[in-house]
Short mmCIF file of C-alpha atoms in Angstrom, two decimals:
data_model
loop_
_atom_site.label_atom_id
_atom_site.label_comp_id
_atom_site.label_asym_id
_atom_site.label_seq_id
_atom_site.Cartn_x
_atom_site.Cartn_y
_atom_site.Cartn_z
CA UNK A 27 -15.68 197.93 192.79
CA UNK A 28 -15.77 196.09 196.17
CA UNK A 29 -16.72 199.11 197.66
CA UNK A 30 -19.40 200.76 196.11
CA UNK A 31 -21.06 197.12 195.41
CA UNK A 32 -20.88 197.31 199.22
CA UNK A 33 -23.03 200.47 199.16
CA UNK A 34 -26.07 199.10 197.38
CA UNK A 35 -28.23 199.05 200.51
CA UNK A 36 -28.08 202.08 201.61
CA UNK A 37 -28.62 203.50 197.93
CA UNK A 38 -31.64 201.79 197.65
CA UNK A 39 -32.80 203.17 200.68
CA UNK A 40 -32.20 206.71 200.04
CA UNK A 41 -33.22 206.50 196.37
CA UNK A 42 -36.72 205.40 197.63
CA UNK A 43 -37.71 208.07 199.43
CA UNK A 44 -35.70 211.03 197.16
CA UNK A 45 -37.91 209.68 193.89
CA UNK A 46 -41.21 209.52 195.85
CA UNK A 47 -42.68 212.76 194.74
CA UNK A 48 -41.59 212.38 191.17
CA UNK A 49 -42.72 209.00 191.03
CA UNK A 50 -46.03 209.53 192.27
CA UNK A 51 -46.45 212.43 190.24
CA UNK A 52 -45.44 210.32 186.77
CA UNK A 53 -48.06 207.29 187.91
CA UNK A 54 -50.82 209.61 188.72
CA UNK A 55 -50.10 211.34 184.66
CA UNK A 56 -50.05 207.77 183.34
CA UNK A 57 -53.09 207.03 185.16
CA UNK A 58 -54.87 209.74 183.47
CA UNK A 59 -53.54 208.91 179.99
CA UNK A 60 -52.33 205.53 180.03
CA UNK A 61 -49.33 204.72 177.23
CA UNK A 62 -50.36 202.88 174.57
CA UNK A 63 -46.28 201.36 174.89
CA UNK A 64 -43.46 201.65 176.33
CA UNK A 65 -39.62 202.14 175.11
CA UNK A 66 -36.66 201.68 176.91
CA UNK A 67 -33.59 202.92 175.26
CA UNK A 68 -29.83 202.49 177.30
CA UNK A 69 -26.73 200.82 176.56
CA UNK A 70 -24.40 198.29 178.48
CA UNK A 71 -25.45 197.79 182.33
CA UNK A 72 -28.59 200.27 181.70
CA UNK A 73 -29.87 197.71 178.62
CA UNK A 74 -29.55 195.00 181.06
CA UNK A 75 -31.54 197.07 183.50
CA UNK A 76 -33.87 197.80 181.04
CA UNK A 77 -34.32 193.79 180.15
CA UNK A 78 -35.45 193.56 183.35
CA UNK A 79 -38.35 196.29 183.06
CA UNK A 80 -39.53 194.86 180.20
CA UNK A 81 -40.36 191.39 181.55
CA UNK A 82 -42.16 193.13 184.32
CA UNK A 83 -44.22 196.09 182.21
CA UNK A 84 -45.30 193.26 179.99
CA UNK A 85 -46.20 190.83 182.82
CA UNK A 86 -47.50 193.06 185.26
CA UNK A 87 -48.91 196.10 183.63
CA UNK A 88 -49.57 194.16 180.59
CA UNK A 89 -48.00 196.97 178.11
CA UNK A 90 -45.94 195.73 175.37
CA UNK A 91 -42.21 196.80 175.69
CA UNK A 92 -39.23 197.29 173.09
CA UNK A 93 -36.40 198.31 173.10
CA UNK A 94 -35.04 201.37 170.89
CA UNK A 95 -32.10 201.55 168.71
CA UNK A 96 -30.38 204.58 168.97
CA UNK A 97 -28.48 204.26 166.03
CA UNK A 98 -31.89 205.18 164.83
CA UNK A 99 -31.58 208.53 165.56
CA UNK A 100 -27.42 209.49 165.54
CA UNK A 101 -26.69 207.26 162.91
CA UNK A 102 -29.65 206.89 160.25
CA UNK A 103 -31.87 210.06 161.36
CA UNK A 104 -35.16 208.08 161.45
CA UNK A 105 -37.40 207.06 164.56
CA UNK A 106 -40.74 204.90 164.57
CA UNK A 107 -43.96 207.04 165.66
CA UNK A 108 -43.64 207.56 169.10
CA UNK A 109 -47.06 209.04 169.67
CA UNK A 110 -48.46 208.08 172.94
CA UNK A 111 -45.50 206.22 174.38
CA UNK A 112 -43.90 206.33 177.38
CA UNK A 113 -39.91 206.24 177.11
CA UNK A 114 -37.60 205.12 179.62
CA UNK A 115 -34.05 206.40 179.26
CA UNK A 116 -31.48 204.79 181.76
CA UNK A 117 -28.15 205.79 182.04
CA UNK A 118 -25.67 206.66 185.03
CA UNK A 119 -23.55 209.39 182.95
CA UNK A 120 -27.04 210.91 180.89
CA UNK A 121 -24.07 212.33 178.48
CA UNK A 122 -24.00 209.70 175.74
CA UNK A 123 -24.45 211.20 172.33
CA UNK A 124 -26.27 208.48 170.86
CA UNK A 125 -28.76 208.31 173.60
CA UNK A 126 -29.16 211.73 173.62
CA UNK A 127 -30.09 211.89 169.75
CA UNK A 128 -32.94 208.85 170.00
CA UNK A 129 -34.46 210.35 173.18
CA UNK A 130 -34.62 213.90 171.30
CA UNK A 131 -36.49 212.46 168.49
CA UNK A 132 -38.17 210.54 170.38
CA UNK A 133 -39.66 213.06 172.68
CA UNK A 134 -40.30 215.16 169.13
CA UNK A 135 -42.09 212.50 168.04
CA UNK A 136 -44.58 212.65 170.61
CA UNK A 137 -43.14 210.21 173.59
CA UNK A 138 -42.94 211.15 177.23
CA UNK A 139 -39.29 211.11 178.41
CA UNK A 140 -38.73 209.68 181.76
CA UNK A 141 -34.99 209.60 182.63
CA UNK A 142 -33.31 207.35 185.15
CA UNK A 143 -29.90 208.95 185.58
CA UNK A 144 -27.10 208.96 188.43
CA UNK A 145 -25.84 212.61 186.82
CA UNK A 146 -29.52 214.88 187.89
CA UNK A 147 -27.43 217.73 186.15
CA UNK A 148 -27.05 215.89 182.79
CA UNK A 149 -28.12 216.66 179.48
CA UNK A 150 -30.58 213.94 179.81
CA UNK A 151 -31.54 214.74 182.65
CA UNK A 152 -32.31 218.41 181.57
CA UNK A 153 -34.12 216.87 178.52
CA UNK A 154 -36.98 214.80 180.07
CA UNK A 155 -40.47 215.50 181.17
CA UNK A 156 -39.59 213.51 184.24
CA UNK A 157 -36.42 212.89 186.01
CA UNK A 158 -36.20 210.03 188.37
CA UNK A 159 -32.54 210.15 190.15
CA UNK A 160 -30.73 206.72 190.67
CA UNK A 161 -28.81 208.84 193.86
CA UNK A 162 -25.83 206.11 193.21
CA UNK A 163 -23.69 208.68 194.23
CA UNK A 164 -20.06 208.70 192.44
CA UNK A 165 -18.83 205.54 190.90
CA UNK A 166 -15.32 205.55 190.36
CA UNK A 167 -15.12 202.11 189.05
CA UNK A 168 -15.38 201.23 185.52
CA UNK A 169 -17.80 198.37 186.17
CA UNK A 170 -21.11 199.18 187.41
CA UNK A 171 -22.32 197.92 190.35
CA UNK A 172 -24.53 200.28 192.60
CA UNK A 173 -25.61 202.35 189.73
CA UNK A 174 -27.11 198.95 188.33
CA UNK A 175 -29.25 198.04 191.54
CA UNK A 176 -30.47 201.54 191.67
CA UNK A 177 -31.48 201.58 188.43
CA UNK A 178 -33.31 198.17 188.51
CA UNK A 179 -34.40 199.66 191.98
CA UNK A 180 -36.02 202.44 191.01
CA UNK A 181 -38.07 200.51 187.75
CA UNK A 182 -39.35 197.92 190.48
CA UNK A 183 -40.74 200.74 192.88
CA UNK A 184 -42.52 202.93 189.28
CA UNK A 185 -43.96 199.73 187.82
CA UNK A 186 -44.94 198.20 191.40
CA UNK A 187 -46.69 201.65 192.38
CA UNK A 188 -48.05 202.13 189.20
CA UNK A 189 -49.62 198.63 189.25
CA UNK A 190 -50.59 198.93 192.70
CA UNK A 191 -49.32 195.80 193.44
CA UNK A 192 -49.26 196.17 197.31
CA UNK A 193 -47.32 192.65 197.70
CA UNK A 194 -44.37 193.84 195.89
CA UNK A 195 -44.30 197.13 197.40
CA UNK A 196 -43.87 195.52 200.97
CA UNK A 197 -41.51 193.50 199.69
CA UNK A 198 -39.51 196.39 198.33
CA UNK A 199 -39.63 198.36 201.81
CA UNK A 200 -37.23 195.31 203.15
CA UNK A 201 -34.97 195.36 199.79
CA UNK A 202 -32.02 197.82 201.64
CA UNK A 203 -31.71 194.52 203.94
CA UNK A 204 -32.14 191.73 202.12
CA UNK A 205 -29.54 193.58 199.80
CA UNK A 206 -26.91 193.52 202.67
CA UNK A 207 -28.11 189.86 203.40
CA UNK A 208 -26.99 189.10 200.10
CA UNK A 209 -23.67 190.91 199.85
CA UNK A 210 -22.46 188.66 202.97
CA UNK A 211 -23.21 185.18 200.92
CA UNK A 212 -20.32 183.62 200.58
CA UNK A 213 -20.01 182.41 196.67
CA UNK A 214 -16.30 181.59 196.74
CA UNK A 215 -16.96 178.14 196.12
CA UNK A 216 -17.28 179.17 192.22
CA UNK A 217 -13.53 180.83 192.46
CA UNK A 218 -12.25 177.51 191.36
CA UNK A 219 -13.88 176.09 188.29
CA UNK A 220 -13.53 179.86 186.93
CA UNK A 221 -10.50 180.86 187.85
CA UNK A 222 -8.70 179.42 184.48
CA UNK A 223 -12.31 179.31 182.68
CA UNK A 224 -12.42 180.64 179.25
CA UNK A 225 -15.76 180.58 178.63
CA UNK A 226 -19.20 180.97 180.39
CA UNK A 227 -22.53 180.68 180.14
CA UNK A 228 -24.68 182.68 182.24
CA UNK A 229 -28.68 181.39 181.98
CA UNK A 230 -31.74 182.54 183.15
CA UNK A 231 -35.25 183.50 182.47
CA UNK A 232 -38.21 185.87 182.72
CA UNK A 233 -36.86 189.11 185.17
CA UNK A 234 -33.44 187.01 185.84
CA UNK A 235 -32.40 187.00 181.84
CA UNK A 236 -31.56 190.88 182.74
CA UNK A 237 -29.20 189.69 185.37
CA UNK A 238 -27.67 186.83 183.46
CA UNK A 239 -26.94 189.91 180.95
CA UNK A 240 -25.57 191.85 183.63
CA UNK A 241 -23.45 188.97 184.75
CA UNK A 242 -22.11 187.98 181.65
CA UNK A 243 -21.25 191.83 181.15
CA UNK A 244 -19.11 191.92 184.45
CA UNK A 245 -16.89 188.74 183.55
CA UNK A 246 -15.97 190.15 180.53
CA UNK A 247 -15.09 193.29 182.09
CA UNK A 248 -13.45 192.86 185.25
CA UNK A 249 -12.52 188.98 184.52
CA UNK A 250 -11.05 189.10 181.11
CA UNK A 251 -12.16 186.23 179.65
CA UNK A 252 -15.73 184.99 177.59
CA UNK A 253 -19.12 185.21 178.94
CA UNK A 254 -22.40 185.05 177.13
CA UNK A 255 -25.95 185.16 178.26
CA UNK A 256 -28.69 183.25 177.28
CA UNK A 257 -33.01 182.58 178.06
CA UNK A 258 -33.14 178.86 179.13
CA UNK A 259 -35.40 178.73 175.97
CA UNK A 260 -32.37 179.46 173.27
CA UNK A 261 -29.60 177.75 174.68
CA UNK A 262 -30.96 174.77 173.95
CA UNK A 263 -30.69 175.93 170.19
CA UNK A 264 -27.35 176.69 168.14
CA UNK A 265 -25.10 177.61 171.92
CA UNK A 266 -25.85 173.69 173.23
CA UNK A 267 -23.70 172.44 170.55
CA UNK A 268 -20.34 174.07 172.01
CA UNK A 269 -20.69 173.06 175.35
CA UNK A 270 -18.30 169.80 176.33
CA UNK A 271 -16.73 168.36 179.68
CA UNK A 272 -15.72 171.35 181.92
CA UNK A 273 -17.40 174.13 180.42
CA UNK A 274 -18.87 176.15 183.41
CA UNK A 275 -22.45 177.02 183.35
CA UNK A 276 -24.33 179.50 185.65
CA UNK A 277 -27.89 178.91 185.89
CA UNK A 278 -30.32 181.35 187.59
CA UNK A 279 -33.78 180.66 189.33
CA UNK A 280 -36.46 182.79 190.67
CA UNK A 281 -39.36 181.45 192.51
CA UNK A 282 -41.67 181.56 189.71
CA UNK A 283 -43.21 180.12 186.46
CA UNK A 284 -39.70 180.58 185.33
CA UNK A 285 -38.08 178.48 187.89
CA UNK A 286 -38.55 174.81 186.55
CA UNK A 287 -37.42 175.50 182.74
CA UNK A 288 -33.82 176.76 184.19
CA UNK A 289 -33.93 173.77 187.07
CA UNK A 290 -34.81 171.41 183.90
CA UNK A 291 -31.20 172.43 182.05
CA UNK A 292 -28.91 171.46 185.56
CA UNK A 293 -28.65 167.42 184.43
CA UNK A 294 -28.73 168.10 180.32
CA UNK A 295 -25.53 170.61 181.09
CA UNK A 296 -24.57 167.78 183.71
CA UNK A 297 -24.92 164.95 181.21
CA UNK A 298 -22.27 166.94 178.82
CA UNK A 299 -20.05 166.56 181.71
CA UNK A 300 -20.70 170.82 182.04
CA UNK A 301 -19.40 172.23 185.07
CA UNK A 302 -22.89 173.23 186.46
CA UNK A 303 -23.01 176.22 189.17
CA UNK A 304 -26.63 177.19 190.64
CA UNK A 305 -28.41 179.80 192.32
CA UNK A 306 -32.00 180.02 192.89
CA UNK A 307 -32.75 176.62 192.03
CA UNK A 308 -32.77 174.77 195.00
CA UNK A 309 -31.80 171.09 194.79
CA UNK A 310 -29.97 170.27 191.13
CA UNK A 311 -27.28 168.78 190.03
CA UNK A 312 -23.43 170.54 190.46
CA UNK A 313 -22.19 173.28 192.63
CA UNK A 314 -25.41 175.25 194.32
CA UNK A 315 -24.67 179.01 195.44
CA UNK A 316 -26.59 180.13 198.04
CA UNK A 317 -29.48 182.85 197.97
CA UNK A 318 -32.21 184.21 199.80
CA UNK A 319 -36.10 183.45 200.31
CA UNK A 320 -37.73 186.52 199.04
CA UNK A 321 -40.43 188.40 196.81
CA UNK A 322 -39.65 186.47 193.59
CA UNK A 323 -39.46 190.10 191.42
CA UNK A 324 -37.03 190.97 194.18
CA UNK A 325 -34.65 187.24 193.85
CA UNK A 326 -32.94 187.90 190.70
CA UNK A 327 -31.79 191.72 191.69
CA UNK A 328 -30.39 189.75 195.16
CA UNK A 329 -28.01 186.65 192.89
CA UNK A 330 -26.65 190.27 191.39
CA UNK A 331 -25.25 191.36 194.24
CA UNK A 332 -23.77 188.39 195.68
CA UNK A 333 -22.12 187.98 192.43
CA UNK A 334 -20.51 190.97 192.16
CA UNK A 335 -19.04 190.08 195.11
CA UNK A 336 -17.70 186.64 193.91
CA UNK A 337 -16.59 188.80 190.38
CA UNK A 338 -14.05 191.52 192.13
CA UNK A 339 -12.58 188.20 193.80
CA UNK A 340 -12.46 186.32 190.69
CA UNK A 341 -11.03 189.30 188.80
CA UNK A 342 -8.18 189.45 191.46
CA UNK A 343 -7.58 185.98 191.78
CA UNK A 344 -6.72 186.40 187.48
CA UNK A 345 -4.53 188.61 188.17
CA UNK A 346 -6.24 191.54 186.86
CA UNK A 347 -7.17 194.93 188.41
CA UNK A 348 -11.47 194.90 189.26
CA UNK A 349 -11.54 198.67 188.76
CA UNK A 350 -10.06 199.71 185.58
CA UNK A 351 -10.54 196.88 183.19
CA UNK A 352 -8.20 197.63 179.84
CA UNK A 353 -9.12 199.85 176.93
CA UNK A 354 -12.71 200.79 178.93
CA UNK A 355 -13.61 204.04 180.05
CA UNK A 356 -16.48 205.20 182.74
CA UNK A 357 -18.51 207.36 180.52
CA UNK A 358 -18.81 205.85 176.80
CA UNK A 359 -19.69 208.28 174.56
CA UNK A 360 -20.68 206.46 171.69
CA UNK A 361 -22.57 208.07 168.42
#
């Protein structure tokens, strides 16, 4: 897991230029005949990935953005009308059964298939209109890590070229660096208030919710213990009511609209006499991680990184084995 998280950089890098034609060639299409929607279907890292893209499609391109069930499909045989819709199928295996079923019907039913896969000789892969390679390269781990960033990667570069949004394509030409700025961070200062935690909350909002999912994902797997993910806006519903003295709380910022909402919940988590750990959000109350200064599309997709450095320590400091969490496989094929 250390490992390949250490390869995210270069990844990135390679992936941009090895998708350019493709890309291009997909924007220019959508161009001509615009989606009237879009649909992301994945499971596990590549939903959290796709919680990401949504935010963004909705904000910057303005599109609304759901995503399908594909029980749909491999369990109930039924699909919505997928008539002028653009789907976006992410997975690193592109074997999964289910998946494979929903984006079938789906293309039937009128969508066009684009397929974000680390496997370019998958089924999935062999089933879309449009193939867009994540180029992770093999992942031997269980958890995710590289295949993650390049597929959150590669949705920043289509939805920042296809809104021509100049800004965040500069920004993304410096992303293989600022990725191994981030890796460096040191976030070892959160070993001990987890390292006999049983619970966690992981909170963000906007683009970061995606990477509070991921987050919360990783501790279960690799740490072994609870971790839950929540928009700043719910947990202040129902999951406020179970948090006492000591419970540790990771809040997420991003530098913008977003930012204040999660900054607001640092001294309300504090006041429970929460154990509150930061990153992003500059000067609030508890432990404060540190992170970079960059594009703000770009700052939550950075916090993953250093994280996933601070969760293969965390994992080994519980006494449990980063790479082959129990009763997990690498390629899930569910129905």
């Amino acid at each position: 897991m250390f490992a390949e998280a250490a390869e995210a950089a270069g990844v990135v890098a390679r992936q941009a230029v090895a998708q350019q034609t493709a890309r291009t060639a997909l924007v220019e299409s959508m161009r001509r005949d615009p989606p009237r929607a879009v649909v992301t279907l994945a499971r596990g890292s590549s939903d959290n990935a796709a919680t990401v893209a949504r935010y963004l499609v909705e904000t910057h391109l303005r599109l609304l953005t759901s995503s399908a069930a594909p029980s749909s499909a491999s369990v109930y045989d039924a699909a919505p009308d997928y008539d002028g819709t653009l789907m976006l199928a992410i997975s690193q295996s592109g074997q999964s059964p289910d998946l494979l079923a929903a984006a079938g019907m789906a293309k039937r039913g009128g969508a066009r298939l684009v397929a974000l896969v680390n496997d370019g000789a998958s089924p999935m892969a062999a089933l879309a209109d449009t193939c867009l390679p994540l180029g992770a390269g093999p992942e031997k781990s269980v958890a995710a890590t590289k295949s993650f960033i390049a597929s959150v990667a590669a949705l920043l570069h289509l939805i920042a070229e296809w809104d021509e949004d100049k800004a965040l394509l500069d920004a993304l030409a410096d992303l293989p660096a600022l990725l191994d700025q981030a890796w460096a961070l040191d976030w070892s200062a959160a070993l001990p208030p987890l390292r006999g935690a049983g619970n966690l909350y992981v909170v963000a909002r906007g683009p970061a919710f995606g990477i509070a999912q991921e987050m919360a994902l990783k501790i279960k797997e690799t740490c072994g213990f609870h971790a839950e993910a929540f928009s700043a806006a719910e947990v202040r519903h129902g999951p406020m009511a179970i948090v006492e003295k000591g419970f540790p709380v990771l809040l997420l910022g991003q530098d913008d609209e977003s930012r204040d909402s999660v900054a607001a919940l640092a001294p309300e988590f504090a006041d429970r006499g929460a154990m509150v750990i930061s990153a992003g959000l500059g000067e609030v109350p508890g432990l404060r991680l540190p992170s970079l200064k960059a594009h703000p599309v770009l700052q939550p997709l950075l916090l993953v990184q250093s994280f996933y450095r601070l969760a293969n320590a965390l994992a080994v400091a519980r006494g449990r084995d980063p790479d082959h969490p129990p009763h997990l496989a690498k390629v899930t094929e569910t129905v």
